[in-house]
Amino acid sequence: MHPRTFVLSSVVAVALITLAACSSSSSSAGPASGSSSGSSKITIGSDHANDHGTKDATGQSTFQIEADNDSSGYYFDPTILTGNGGRSITLEIKNAGSVQHNFSITSMNINVTIQPGSTQEVNVTFPQTGIVEYFCSFHHALGMAGELSVA
Ligand SMILES: [Cu+2]
């Protein structure tokens, strides 16, 4: 091997190692910067949901949640609603966004569409254990989902 060729290949090897180190560090920085911008994701069942917080409805007979959209995406606020296991509650779902949204719970046969600026009431029951997922049928794949869980 010519000495100069050897030097060149060493430089390439070092460059490749540096690239690998850069790409692994930048991929770990991605989720961290995402959560600091307030549009972090949580996993609900097998879905990824845009997380806009948790609220507790323990002891309440009605509770308002918002279906909304902004520059960060499509979401429910709160995204996680906790309450008494097995207890029924009336949710007042307000569409605070600029487009049609929907509130669906497959296991309860709930599928309600809400116009922008409107509110729809829906009776739901908290699970005894685990979670029940709710989602917007229009924006489910974009992370517009949430869950009822036991406080
Ligand atoms: Cu929606």
mmCIF file with all atom_site columns, N, CA, C and O in Angstrom, residues 34 37-41 48-52 66-77 79 95-101 136 138-145:
data_model
loop_
_atom_site.group_PDB
_atom_site.id
_atom_site.type_symbol
_atom_site.label_atom_id
_atom_site.label_alt_id
_atom_site.label_comp_id
_atom_site.label_asym_id
_atom_site.label_entity_id
_atom_site.label_seq_id
_atom_site.pdbx_PDB_ins_code
_atom_site.Cartn_x
_atom_site.Cartn_y
_atom_site.Cartn_z
_atom_site.occupancy
_atom_site.B_iso_or_equiv
_atom_site.pdbx_formal_charge
_atom_site.auth_seq_id
_atom_site.auth_comp_id
_atom_site.auth_asym_id
_atom_site.auth_atom_id
_atom_site.pdbx_PDB_model_num
ATOM 1   N N  . GLY A 1 34  ? -38.332 17.822 21.535 1.00 0.00 ? 34  GLY A N  1
ATOM 2   C CA . GLY A 1 34  ? -39.764 17.734 21.304 1.00 0.00 ? 34  GLY A CA 1
ATOM 3   C C  . GLY A 1 34  ? -40.558 17.938 22.584 1.00 0.00 ? 34  GLY A C  1
ATOM 4   O O  . GLY A 1 34  ? -41.535 18.661 22.602 1.00 0.00 ? 34  GLY A O  1
ATOM 5   N N  . SER A 1 37  ? -40.836 21.534 23.866 1.00 0.00 ? 37  SER A N  1
ATOM 6   C CA . SER A 1 37  ? -41.696 22.443 23.124 1.00 0.00 ? 37  SER A CA 1
ATOM 7   C C  . SER A 1 37  ? -43.166 22.249 23.493 1.00 0.00 ? 37  SER A C  1
ATOM 8   O O  . SER A 1 37  ? -44.025 22.919 22.963 1.00 0.00 ? 37  SER A O  1
ATOM 9   N N  . GLY A 1 38  ? -43.471 21.308 24.385 1.00 0.00 ? 38  GLY A N  1
ATOM 10  C CA . GLY A 1 38  ? -44.836 21.120 24.841 1.00 0.00 ? 38  GLY A CA 1
ATOM 11  C C  . GLY A 1 38  ? -45.664 20.215 23.954 1.00 0.00 ? 38  GLY A C  1
ATOM 12  O O  . GLY A 1 38  ? -46.859 20.132 24.127 1.00 0.00 ? 38  GLY A O  1
ATOM 13  N N  . SER A 1 39  ? -45.051 19.559 22.997 1.00 0.00 ? 39  SER A N  1
ATOM 14  C CA . SER A 1 39  ? -45.808 18.671 22.128 1.00 0.00 ? 39  SER A CA 1
ATOM 15  C C  . SER A 1 39  ? -45.280 17.255 22.252 1.00 0.00 ? 39  SER A C  1
ATOM 16  O O  . SER A 1 39  ? -45.090 16.573 21.274 1.00 0.00 ? 39  SER A O  1
ATOM 17  N N  . SER A 1 40  ? -45.030 16.809 23.469 1.00 0.00 ? 40  SER A N  1
ATOM 18  C CA . SER A 1 40  ? -44.501 15.473 23.673 1.00 0.00 ? 40  SER A CA 1
ATOM 19  C C  . SER A 1 40  ? -45.577 14.433 23.396 1.00 0.00 ? 40  SER A C  1
ATOM 20  O O  . SER A 1 40  ? -46.768 14.734 23.388 1.00 0.00 ? 40  SER A O  1
ATOM 21  N N  . LYS A 1 41  ? -45.127 13.216 23.186 1.00 0.00 ? 41  LYS A N  1
ATOM 22  C CA . LYS A 1 41  ? -46.051 12.136 22.854 1.00 0.00 ? 41  LYS A CA 1
ATOM 23  C C  . LYS A 1 41  ? -46.057 11.120 23.980 1.00 0.00 ? 41  LYS A C  1
ATOM 24  O O  . LYS A 1 41  ? -45.051 10.897 24.632 1.00 0.00 ? 41  LYS A O  1
ATOM 25  N N  . HIS A 1 48  ? -49.621 6.442  19.513 1.00 0.00 ? 48  HIS A N  1
ATOM 26  C CA . HIS A 1 48  ? -48.860 7.570  20.035 1.00 0.00 ? 48  HIS A CA 1
ATOM 27  C C  . HIS A 1 48  ? -49.795 8.772  20.058 1.00 0.00 ? 48  HIS A C  1
ATOM 28  O O  . HIS A 1 48  ? -50.353 9.139  19.039 1.00 0.00 ? 48  HIS A O  1
ATOM 29  N N  . ALA A 1 49  ? -49.963 9.370  21.230 1.00 0.00 ? 49  ALA A N  1
ATOM 30  C CA . ALA A 1 49  ? -50.873 10.501 21.378 1.00 0.00 ? 49  ALA A CA 1
ATOM 31  C C  . ALA A 1 49  ? -50.093 11.758 21.720 1.00 0.00 ? 49  ALA A C  1
ATOM 32  O O  . ALA A 1 49  ? -49.098 11.707 22.446 1.00 0.00 ? 49  ALA A O  1
ATOM 33  N N  . ASN A 1 50  ? -50.565 12.902 21.186 1.00 0.00 ? 50  ASN A N  1
ATOM 34  C CA . ASN A 1 50  ? -49.979 14.192 21.537 1.00 0.00 ? 50  ASN A CA 1
ATOM 35  C C  . ASN A 1 50  ? -50.415 14.534 22.962 1.00 0.00 ? 50  ASN A C  1
ATOM 36  O O  . ASN A 1 50  ? -51.600 14.646 23.241 1.00 0.00 ? 50  ASN A O  1
ATOM 37  N N  . ASP A 1 51  ? -49.447 14.692 23.853 1.00 0.00 ? 51  ASP A N  1
ATOM 38  C CA . ASP A 1 51  ? -49.747 14.824 25.277 1.00 0.00 ? 51  ASP A CA 1
ATOM 39  C C  . ASP A 1 51  ? -49.963 16.281 25.682 1.00 0.00 ? 51  ASP A C  1
ATOM 40  O O  . ASP A 1 51  ? -49.064 17.103 25.583 1.00 0.00 ? 51  ASP A O  1
ATOM 41  N N  . HIS A 1 52  ? -51.193 16.590 26.119 1.00 0.00 ? 52  HIS A N  1
ATOM 42  C CA . HIS A 1 52  ? -51.493 17.923 26.642 1.00 0.00 ? 52  HIS A CA 1
ATOM 43  C C  . HIS A 1 52  ? -51.977 17.846 28.080 1.00 0.00 ? 52  HIS A C  1
ATOM 44  O O  . HIS A 1 52  ? -52.878 18.569 28.497 1.00 0.00 ? 52  HIS A O  1
ATOM 45  N N  . GLU A 1 66  ? -61.296 19.578 26.182 1.00 0.00 ? 66  GLU A N  1
ATOM 46  C CA . GLU A 1 66  ? -61.242 20.272 24.894 1.00 0.00 ? 66  GLU A CA 1
ATOM 47  C C  . GLU A 1 66  ? -60.685 19.377 23.803 1.00 0.00 ? 66  GLU A C  1
ATOM 48  O O  . GLU A 1 66  ? -59.694 18.676 24.006 1.00 0.00 ? 66  GLU A O  1
ATOM 49  N N  . ALA A 1 67  ? -61.332 19.429 22.665 1.00 0.00 ? 67  ALA A N  1
ATOM 50  C CA . ALA A 1 67  ? -60.774 18.869 21.432 1.00 0.00 ? 67  ALA A CA 1
ATOM 51  C C  . ALA A 1 67  ? -60.234 20.069 20.675 1.00 0.00 ? 67  ALA A C  1
ATOM 52  O O  . ALA A 1 67  ? -60.959 21.048 20.459 1.00 0.00 ? 67  ALA A O  1
ATOM 53  N N  . ASP A 1 68  ? -58.976 20.025 20.322 1.00 0.00 ? 68  ASP A N  1
ATOM 54  C CA . ASP A 1 68  ? -58.355 21.249 19.815 1.00 0.00 ? 68  ASP A CA 1
ATOM 55  C C  . ASP A 1 68  ? -57.269 20.944 18.788 1.00 0.00 ? 68  ASP A C  1
ATOM 56  O O  . ASP A 1 68  ? -56.826 19.801 18.649 1.00 0.00 ? 68  ASP A O  1
ATOM 57  N N  . ASN A 1 69  ? -56.882 21.995 18.098 1.00 0.00 ? 69  ASN A N  1
ATOM 58  C CA . ASN A 1 69  ? -55.752 21.900 17.173 1.00 0.00 ? 69  ASN A CA 1
ATOM 59  C C  . ASN A 1 69  ? -55.056 23.251 17.118 1.00 0.00 ? 69  ASN A C  1
ATOM 60  O O  . ASN A 1 69  ? -55.703 24.295 17.236 1.00 0.00 ? 69  ASN A O  1
ATOM 61  N N  . ASP A 1 70  ? -53.750 23.205 17.013 1.00 0.00 ? 70  ASP A N  1
ATOM 62  C CA . ASP A 1 70  ? -52.970 24.436 16.822 1.00 0.00 ? 70  ASP A CA 1
ATOM 63  C C  . ASP A 1 70  ? -51.710 24.052 16.051 1.00 0.00 ? 70  ASP A C  1
ATOM 64  O O  . ASP A 1 70  ? -51.655 22.968 15.471 1.00 0.00 ? 70  ASP A O  1
ATOM 65  N N  . SER A 1 71  ? -50.708 24.945 16.069 1.00 0.00 ? 71  SER A N  1
ATOM 66  C CA . SER A 1 71  ? -49.515 24.683 15.272 1.00 0.00 ? 71  SER A CA 1
ATOM 67  C C  . SER A 1 71  ? -48.763 23.437 15.741 1.00 0.00 ? 71  SER A C  1
ATOM 68  O O  . SER A 1 71  ? -47.970 22.878 14.995 1.00 0.00 ? 71  SER A O  1
ATOM 69  N N  . SER A 1 72  ? -49.037 22.989 16.987 1.00 0.00 ? 72  SER A N  1
ATOM 70  C CA . SER A 1 72  ? -48.333 21.801 17.485 1.00 0.00 ? 72  SER A CA 1
ATOM 71  C C  . SER A 1 72  ? -49.002 20.511 17.025 1.00 0.00 ? 72  SER A C  1
ATOM 72  O O  . SER A 1 72  ? -48.422 19.441 17.142 1.00 0.00 ? 72  SER A O  1
ATOM 73  N N  . GLY A 1 73  ? -50.263 20.618 16.529 1.00 0.00 ? 73  GLY A N  1
ATOM 74  C CA . GLY A 1 73  ? -50.941 19.429 16.056 1.00 0.00 ? 73  GLY A CA 1
ATOM 75  C C  . GLY A 1 73  ? -52.354 19.319 16.580 1.00 0.00 ? 73  GLY A C  1
ATOM 76  O O  . GLY A 1 73  ? -52.967 20.311 16.971 1.00 0.00 ? 73  GLY A O  1
ATOM 77  N N  . TYR A 1 74  ? -52.880 18.081 16.605 1.00 0.00 ? 74  TYR A N  1
ATOM 78  C CA . TYR A 1 74  ? -54.253 17.798 17.003 1.00 0.00 ? 74  TYR A CA 1
ATOM 79  C C  . TYR A 1 74  ? -54.233 17.070 18.343 1.00 0.00 ? 74  TYR A C  1
ATOM 80  O O  . TYR A 1 74  ? -53.454 16.143 18.520 1.00 0.00 ? 74  TYR A O  1
ATOM 81  N N  . TYR A 1 75  ? -55.123 17.485 19.267 1.00 0.00 ? 75  TYR A N  1
ATOM 82  C CA . TYR A 1 75  ? -55.012 16.897 20.609 1.00 0.00 ? 75  TYR A CA 1
ATOM 83  C C  . TYR A 1 75  ? -56.286 17.074 21.429 1.00 0.00 ? 75  TYR A C  1
ATOM 84  O O  . TYR A 1 75  ? -57.158 17.874 21.095 1.00 0.00 ? 75  TYR A O  1
ATOM 85  N N  . PHE A 1 76  ? -56.353 16.304 22.520 1.00 0.00 ? 76  PHE A N  1
ATOM 86  C CA . PHE A 1 76  ? -57.354 16.500 23.569 1.00 0.00 ? 76  PHE A CA 1
ATOM 87  C C  . PHE A 1 76  ? -56.648 17.097 24.782 1.00 0.00 ? 76  PHE A C  1
ATOM 88  O O  . PHE A 1 76  ? -55.525 16.712 25.108 1.00 0.00 ? 76  PHE A O  1
ATOM 89  N N  . ASP A 1 77  ? -57.335 18.036 25.444 1.00 0.00 ? 77  ASP A N  1
ATOM 90  C CA . ASP A 1 77  ? -56.799 18.652 26.661 1.00 0.00 ? 77  ASP A CA 1
ATOM 91  C C  . ASP A 1 77  ? -57.862 18.544 27.762 1.00 0.00 ? 77  ASP A C  1
ATOM 92  O O  . ASP A 1 77  ? -58.890 19.222 27.661 1.00 0.00 ? 77  ASP A O  1
ATOM 93  N N  . THR A 1 79  ? -55.229 15.131 28.041 1.00 0.00 ? 79  THR A N  1
ATOM 94  C CA . THR A 1 79  ? -55.047 13.921 27.242 1.00 0.00 ? 79  THR A CA 1
ATOM 95  C C  . THR A 1 79  ? -55.326 12.685 28.092 1.00 0.00 ? 79  THR A C  1
ATOM 96  O O  . THR A 1 79  ? -55.845 11.691 27.593 1.00 0.00 ? 79  THR A O  1
ATOM 97  N N  . ASN A 1 95  ? -65.178 21.718 21.268 1.00 0.00 ? 95  ASN A N  1
ATOM 98  C CA . ASN A 1 95  ? -64.259 21.849 20.131 1.00 0.00 ? 95  ASN A CA 1
ATOM 99  C C  . ASN A 1 95  ? -63.732 23.276 20.117 1.00 0.00 ? 95  ASN A C  1
ATOM 100 O O  . ASN A 1 95  ? -64.409 24.206 19.667 1.00 0.00 ? 95  ASN A O  1
ATOM 101 N N  . ALA A 1 96  ? -62.521 23.455 20.638 1.00 0.00 ? 96  ALA A N  1
ATOM 102 C CA . ALA A 1 96  ? -61.886 24.767 20.707 1.00 0.00 ? 96  ALA A CA 1
ATOM 103 C C  . ALA A 1 96  ? -60.988 25.016 19.497 1.00 0.00 ? 96  ALA A C  1
ATOM 104 O O  . ALA A 1 96  ? -60.256 25.999 19.456 1.00 0.00 ? 96  ALA A O  1
ATOM 105 N N  . GLY A 1 97  ? -61.047 24.114 18.539 1.00 0.00 ? 97  GLY A N  1
ATOM 106 C CA . GLY A 1 97  ? -60.172 24.218 17.377 1.00 0.00 ? 97  GLY A CA 1
ATOM 107 C C  . GLY A 1 97  ? -60.843 24.873 16.187 1.00 0.00 ? 97  GLY A C  1
ATOM 108 O O  . GLY A 1 97  ? -61.940 25.433 16.295 1.00 0.00 ? 97  GLY A O  1
ATOM 109 N N  . SER A 1 98  ? -60.189 24.786 15.054 1.00 0.00 ? 98  SER A N  1
ATOM 110 C CA . SER A 1 98  ? -60.656 25.461 13.850 1.00 0.00 ? 98  SER A CA 1
ATOM 111 C C  . SER A 1 98  ? -61.272 24.509 12.840 1.00 0.00 ? 98  SER A C  1
ATOM 112 O O  . SER A 1 98  ? -61.755 24.934 11.788 1.00 0.00 ? 98  SER A O  1
ATOM 113 N N  . VAL A 1 99  ? -61.268 23.200 13.155 1.00 0.00 ? 99  VAL A N  1
ATOM 114 C CA . VAL A 1 99  ? -61.825 22.210 12.238 1.00 0.00 ? 99  VAL A CA 1
ATOM 115 C C  . VAL A 1 99  ? -62.719 21.251 13.018 1.00 0.00 ? 99  VAL A C  1
ATOM 116 O O  . VAL A 1 99  ? -62.704 21.234 14.252 1.00 0.00 ? 99  VAL A O  1
ATOM 117 N N  . GLN A 1 100 ? -63.511 20.448 12.306 1.00 0.00 ? 100 GLN A N  1
ATOM 118 C CA . GLN A 1 100 ? -64.335 19.422 12.941 1.00 0.00 ? 100 GLN A CA 1
ATOM 119 C C  . GLN A 1 100 ? -63.468 18.444 13.720 1.00 0.00 ? 100 GLN A C  1
ATOM 120 O O  . GLN A 1 100 ? -62.421 18.019 13.237 1.00 0.00 ? 100 GLN A O  1
ATOM 121 N N  . HIS A 1 101 ? -63.945 18.094 14.940 1.00 0.00 ? 101 HIS A N  1
ATOM 122 C CA . HIS A 1 101 ? -63.298 17.022 15.680 1.00 0.00 ? 101 HIS A CA 1
ATOM 123 C C  . HIS A 1 101 ? -64.349 15.997 16.062 1.00 0.00 ? 101 HIS A C  1
ATOM 124 O O  . HIS A 1 101 ? -65.550 16.184 15.791 1.00 0.00 ? 101 HIS A O  1
ATOM 125 N N  . CYS A 1 136 ? -60.141 10.938 18.292 1.00 0.00 ? 136 CYS A N  1
ATOM 126 C CA . CYS A 1 136 ? -60.855 11.655 17.242 1.00 0.00 ? 136 CYS A CA 1
ATOM 127 C C  . CYS A 1 136 ? -60.744 10.834 15.973 1.00 0.00 ? 136 CYS A C  1
ATOM 128 O O  . CYS A 1 136 ? -59.638 10.518 15.536 1.00 0.00 ? 136 CYS A O  1
ATOM 129 N N  . PHE A 1 138 ? -61.160 11.583 12.993 1.00 0.00 ? 138 PHE A N  1
ATOM 130 C CA . PHE A 1 138 ? -60.540 12.279 11.852 1.00 0.00 ? 138 PHE A CA 1
ATOM 131 C C  . PHE A 1 138 ? -59.018 12.372 11.986 1.00 0.00 ? 138 PHE A C  1
ATOM 132 O O  . PHE A 1 138 ? -58.293 12.352 10.990 1.00 0.00 ? 138 PHE A O  1
ATOM 133 N N  . HIS A 1 139 ? -58.548 12.527 13.220 1.00 0.00 ? 139 HIS A N  1
ATOM 134 C CA . HIS A 1 139 ? -57.122 12.811 13.442 1.00 0.00 ? 139 HIS A CA 1
ATOM 135 C C  . HIS A 1 139 ? -56.444 11.771 14.334 1.00 0.00 ? 139 HIS A C  1
ATOM 136 O O  . HIS A 1 139 ? -55.429 12.053 14.958 1.00 0.00 ? 139 HIS A O  1
ATOM 137 N N  . HIS A 1 140 ? -57.033 10.582 14.396 1.00 0.00 ? 140 HIS A N  1
ATOM 138 C CA . HIS A 1 140 ? -56.483 9.508  15.222 1.00 0.00 ? 140 HIS A CA 1
ATOM 139 C C  . HIS A 1 140 ? -55.036 9.216  14.853 1.00 0.00 ? 140 HIS A C  1
ATOM 140 O O  . HIS A 1 140 ? -54.153 9.137  15.711 1.00 0.00 ? 140 HIS A O  1
ATOM 141 N N  . ALA A 1 141 ? -54.777 9.093  13.551 1.00 0.00 ? 141 ALA A N  1
ATOM 142 C CA . ALA A 1 141 ? -53.434 8.741  13.085 1.00 0.00 ? 141 ALA A CA 1
ATOM 143 C C  . ALA A 1 141 ? -52.430 9.875  13.307 1.00 0.00 ? 141 ALA A C  1
ATOM 144 O O  . ALA A 1 141 ? -51.229 9.660  13.237 1.00 0.00 ? 141 ALA A O  1
ATOM 145 N N  . LEU A 1 142 ? -52.943 11.091 13.593 1.00 0.00 ? 142 LEU A N  1
ATOM 146 C CA . LEU A 1 142 ? -52.061 12.226 13.826 1.00 0.00 ? 142 LEU A CA 1
ATOM 147 C C  . LEU A 1 142 ? -51.824 12.447 15.323 1.00 0.00 ? 142 LEU A C  1
ATOM 148 O O  . LEU A 1 142 ? -51.293 13.471 15.726 1.00 0.00 ? 142 LEU A O  1
ATOM 149 N N  . GLY A 1 143 ? -52.255 11.499 16.130 1.00 0.00 ? 143 GLY A N  1
ATOM 150 C CA . GLY A 1 143 ? -51.977 11.575 17.566 1.00 0.00 ? 143 GLY A CA 1
ATOM 151 C C  . GLY A 1 143 ? -53.090 12.182 18.392 1.00 0.00 ? 143 GLY A C  1
ATOM 152 O O  . GLY A 1 143 ? -52.880 12.519 19.558 1.00 0.00 ? 143 GLY A O  1
ATOM 153 N N  . MET A 1 144 ? -54.293 12.340 17.796 1.00 0.00 ? 144 MET A N  1
ATOM 154 C CA . MET A 1 144 ? -55.401 12.908 18.562 1.00 0.00 ? 144 MET A CA 1
ATOM 155 C C  . MET A 1 144 ? -56.133 11.770 19.276 1.00 0.00 ? 144 MET A C  1
ATOM 156 O O  . MET A 1 144 ? -57.120 11.218 18.772 1.00 0.00 ? 144 MET A O  1
ATOM 157 N N  . ALA A 1 145 ? -55.591 11.443 20.467 1.00 0.00 ? 145 ALA A N  1
ATOM 158 C CA . ALA A 1 145 ? -56.145 10.367 21.287 1.00 0.00 ? 145 ALA A CA 1
ATOM 159 C C  . ALA A 1 145 ? -55.857 10.675 22.736 1.00 0.00 ? 145 ALA A C  1
ATOM 160 O O  . ALA A 1 145 ? -55.012 11.513 23.057 1.00 0.00 ? 145 ALA A O  1
#
